[in-house]
PDB file of C-alpha atoms in Angstrom:
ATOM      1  CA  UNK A   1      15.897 -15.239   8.050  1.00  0.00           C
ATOM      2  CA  UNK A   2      13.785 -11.998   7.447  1.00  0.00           C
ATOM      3  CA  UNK A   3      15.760 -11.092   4.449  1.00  0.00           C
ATOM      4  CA  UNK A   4      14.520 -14.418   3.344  1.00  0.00           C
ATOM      5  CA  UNK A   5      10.745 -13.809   3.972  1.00  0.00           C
ATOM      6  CA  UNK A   6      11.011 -10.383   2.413  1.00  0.00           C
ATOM      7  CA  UNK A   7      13.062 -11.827  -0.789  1.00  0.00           C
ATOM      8  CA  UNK A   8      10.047 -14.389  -0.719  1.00  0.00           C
ATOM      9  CA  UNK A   9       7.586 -12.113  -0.626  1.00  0.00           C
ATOM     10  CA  UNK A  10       8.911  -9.298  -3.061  1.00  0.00           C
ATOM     11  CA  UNK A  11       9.457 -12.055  -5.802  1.00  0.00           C
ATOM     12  CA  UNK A  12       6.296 -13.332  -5.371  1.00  0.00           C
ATOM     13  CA  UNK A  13       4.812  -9.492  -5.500  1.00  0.00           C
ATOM     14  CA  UNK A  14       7.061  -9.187  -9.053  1.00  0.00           C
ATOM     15  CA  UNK A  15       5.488 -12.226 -10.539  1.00  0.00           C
ATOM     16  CA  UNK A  16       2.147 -11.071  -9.813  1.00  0.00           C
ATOM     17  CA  UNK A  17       2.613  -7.676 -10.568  1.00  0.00           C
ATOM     18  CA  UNK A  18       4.088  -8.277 -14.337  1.00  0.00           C
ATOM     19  CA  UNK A  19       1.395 -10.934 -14.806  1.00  0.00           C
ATOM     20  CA  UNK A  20      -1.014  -8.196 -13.995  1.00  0.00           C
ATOM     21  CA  UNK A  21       0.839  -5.335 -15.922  1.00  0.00           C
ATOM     22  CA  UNK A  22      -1.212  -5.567 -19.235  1.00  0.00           C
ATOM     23  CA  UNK A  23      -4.652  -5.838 -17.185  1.00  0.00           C
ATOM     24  CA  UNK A  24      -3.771  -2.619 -15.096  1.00  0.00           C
ATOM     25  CA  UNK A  25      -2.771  -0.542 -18.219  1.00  0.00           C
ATOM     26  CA  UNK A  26      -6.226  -1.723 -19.294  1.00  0.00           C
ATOM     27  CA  UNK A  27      -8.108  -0.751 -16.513  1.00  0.00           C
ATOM     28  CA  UNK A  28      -6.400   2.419 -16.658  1.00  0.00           C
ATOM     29  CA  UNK A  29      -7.034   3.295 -20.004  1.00  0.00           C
ATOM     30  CA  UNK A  30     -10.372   1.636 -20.226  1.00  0.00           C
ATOM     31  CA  UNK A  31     -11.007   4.578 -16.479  1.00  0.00           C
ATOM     32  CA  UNK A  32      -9.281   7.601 -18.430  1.00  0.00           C
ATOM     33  CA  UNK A  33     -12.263   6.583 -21.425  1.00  0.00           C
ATOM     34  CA  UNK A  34     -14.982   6.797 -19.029  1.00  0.00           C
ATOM     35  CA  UNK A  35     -14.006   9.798 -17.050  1.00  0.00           C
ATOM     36  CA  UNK A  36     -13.635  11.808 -20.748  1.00  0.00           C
ATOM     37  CA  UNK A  37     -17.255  10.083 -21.723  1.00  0.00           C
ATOM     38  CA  UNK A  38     -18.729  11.526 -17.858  1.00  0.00           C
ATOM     39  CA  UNK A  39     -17.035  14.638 -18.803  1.00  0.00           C
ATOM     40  CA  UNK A  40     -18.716  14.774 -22.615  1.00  0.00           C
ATOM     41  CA  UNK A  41     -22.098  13.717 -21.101  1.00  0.00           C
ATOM     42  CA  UNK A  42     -22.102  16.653 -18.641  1.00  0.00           C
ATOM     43  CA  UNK A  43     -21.078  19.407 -20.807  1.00  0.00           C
ATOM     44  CA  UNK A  44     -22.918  18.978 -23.979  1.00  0.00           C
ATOM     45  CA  UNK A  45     -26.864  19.849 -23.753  1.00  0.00           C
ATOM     46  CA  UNK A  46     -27.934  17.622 -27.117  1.00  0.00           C
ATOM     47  CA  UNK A  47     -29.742  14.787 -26.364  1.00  0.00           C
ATOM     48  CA  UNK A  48     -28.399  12.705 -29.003  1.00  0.00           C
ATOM     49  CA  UNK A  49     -24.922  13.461 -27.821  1.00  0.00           C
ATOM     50  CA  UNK A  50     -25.818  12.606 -24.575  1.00  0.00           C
ATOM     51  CA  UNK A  51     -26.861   9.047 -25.766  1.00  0.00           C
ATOM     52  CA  UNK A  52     -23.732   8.680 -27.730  1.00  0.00           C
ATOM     53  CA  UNK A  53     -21.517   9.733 -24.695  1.00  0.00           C
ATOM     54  CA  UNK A  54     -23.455   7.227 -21.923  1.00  0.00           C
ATOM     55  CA  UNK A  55     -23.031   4.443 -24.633  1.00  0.00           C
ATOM     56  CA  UNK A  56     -19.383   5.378 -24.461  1.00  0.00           C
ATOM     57  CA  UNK A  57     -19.476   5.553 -20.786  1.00  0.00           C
ATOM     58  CA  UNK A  58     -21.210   2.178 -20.548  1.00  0.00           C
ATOM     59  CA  UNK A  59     -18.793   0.380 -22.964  1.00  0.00           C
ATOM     60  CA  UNK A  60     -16.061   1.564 -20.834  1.00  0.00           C
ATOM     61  CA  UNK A  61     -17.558   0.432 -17.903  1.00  0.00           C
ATOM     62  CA  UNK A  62     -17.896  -2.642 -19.058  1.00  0.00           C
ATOM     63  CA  UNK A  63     -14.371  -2.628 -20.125  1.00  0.00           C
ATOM     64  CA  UNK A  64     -13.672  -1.859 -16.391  1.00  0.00           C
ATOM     65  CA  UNK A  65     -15.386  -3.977 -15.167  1.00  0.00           C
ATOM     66  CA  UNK A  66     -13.284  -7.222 -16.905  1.00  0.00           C
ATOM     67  CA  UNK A  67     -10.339  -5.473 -15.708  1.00  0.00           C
ATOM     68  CA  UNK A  68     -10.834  -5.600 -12.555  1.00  0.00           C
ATOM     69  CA  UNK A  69      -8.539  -8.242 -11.301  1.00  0.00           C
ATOM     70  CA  UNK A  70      -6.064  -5.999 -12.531  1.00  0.00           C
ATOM     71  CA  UNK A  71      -6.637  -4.892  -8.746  1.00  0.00           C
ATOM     72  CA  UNK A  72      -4.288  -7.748  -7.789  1.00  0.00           C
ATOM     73  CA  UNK A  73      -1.229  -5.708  -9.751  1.00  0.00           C
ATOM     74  CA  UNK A  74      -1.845  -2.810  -7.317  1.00  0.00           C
ATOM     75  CA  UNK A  75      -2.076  -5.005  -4.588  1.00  0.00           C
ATOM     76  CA  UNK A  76       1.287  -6.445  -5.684  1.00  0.00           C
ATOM     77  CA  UNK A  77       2.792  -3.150  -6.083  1.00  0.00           C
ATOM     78  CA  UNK A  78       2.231  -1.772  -2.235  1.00  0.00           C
ATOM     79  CA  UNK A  79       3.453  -5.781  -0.881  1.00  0.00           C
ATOM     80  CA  UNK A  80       6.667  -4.276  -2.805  1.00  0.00           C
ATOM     81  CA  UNK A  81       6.626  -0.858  -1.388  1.00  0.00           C
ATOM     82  CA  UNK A  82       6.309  -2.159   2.179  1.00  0.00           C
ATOM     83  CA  UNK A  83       9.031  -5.176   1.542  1.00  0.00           C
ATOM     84  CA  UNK A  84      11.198  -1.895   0.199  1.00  0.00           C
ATOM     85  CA  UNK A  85      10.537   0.036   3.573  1.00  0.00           C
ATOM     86  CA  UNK A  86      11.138  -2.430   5.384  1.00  0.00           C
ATOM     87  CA  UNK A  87      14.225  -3.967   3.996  1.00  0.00           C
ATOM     88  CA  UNK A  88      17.087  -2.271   5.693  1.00  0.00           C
ATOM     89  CA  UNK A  89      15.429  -0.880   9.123  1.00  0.00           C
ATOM     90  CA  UNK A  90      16.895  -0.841  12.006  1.00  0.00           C
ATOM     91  CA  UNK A  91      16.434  -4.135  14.393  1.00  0.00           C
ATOM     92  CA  UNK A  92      14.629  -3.043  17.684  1.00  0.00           C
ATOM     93  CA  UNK A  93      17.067  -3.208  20.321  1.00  0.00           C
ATOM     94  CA  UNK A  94      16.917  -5.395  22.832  1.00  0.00           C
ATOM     95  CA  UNK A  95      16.968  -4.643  26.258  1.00  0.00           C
ATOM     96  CA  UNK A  96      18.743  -6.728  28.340  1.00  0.00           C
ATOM     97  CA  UNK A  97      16.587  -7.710  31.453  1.00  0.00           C
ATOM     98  CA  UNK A  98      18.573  -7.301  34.487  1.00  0.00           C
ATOM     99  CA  UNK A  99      17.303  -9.717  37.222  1.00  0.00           C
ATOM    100  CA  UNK A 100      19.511  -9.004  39.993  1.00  0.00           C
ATOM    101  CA  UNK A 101      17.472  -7.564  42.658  1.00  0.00           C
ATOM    102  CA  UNK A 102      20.441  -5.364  43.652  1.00  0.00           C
ATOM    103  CA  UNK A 103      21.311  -3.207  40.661  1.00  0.00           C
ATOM    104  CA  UNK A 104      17.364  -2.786  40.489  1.00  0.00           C
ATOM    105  CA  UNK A 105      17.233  -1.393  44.125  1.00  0.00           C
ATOM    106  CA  UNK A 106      19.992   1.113  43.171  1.00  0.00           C
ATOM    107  CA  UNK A 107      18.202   2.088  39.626  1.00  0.00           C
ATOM    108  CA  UNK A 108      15.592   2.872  41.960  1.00  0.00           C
ATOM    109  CA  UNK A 109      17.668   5.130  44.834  1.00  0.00           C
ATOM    110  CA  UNK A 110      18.988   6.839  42.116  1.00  0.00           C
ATOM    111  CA  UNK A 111      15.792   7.961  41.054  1.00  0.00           C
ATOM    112  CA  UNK A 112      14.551   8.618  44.540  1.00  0.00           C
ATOM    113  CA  UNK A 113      17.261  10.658  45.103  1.00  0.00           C
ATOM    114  CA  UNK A 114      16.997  12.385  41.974  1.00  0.00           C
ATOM    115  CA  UNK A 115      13.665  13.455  42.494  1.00  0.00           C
ATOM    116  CA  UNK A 116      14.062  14.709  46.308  1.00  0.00           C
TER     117      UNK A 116
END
């Protein structure tokens, strides 16, 4: 029945994710454009440059800025690295409560006796 949820949930990830793909390339591109017009802007010493470069910067921060449910993709992409981690570990093992008061009292002699 955890396979199940896990199937569940890493198909519903996919669907989100590759609804989200062209938004995320988007964001990224539209993030790779403003951290070359920050880089422009802080090198160059011309004014007018300057201007040019924070209109740059601005118009790619605006670009960001509609992109930005493209957060959703990355969201979708670490549901599907945690349903991919946790697909095949281990079950915890269950310990089997023993409730005879007998076997118990000898677990515990033996560790007396172990310890004297």
């Amino acid at each position: 029945m955890k396979k199940f949820g896990y199937l569940l949930l890493g198909g519903v990830a996919v669907i989100v994710l590759l609804s989200n793909l062209a938004p995320m390339i988007a964001l990224g591109i539209s993030l790779l454009i403003m951290y070359f017009a920050y880089k422009g802007f802080i090198k160059t010493n011309s004014t007018f440059t300057k201007i040019i470069w924070a209109t740059i910067g601005i118009i790619a921060l605006f670009a960001s800025a509609s992109n930005l449910p493209a957060i959703l993709g990355f969201v979708a992409v670490y549901v599907l690295y945690v349903v991919y981690k946790n697909w095949n570990k281990p079950k915890a093992a269950k310990m089997k409560e023993d409730n005879d008061p007998f076997t118990n009292f000898e677990e515990e002699w033996n560790d007396l006796k172990g310890n004297l």
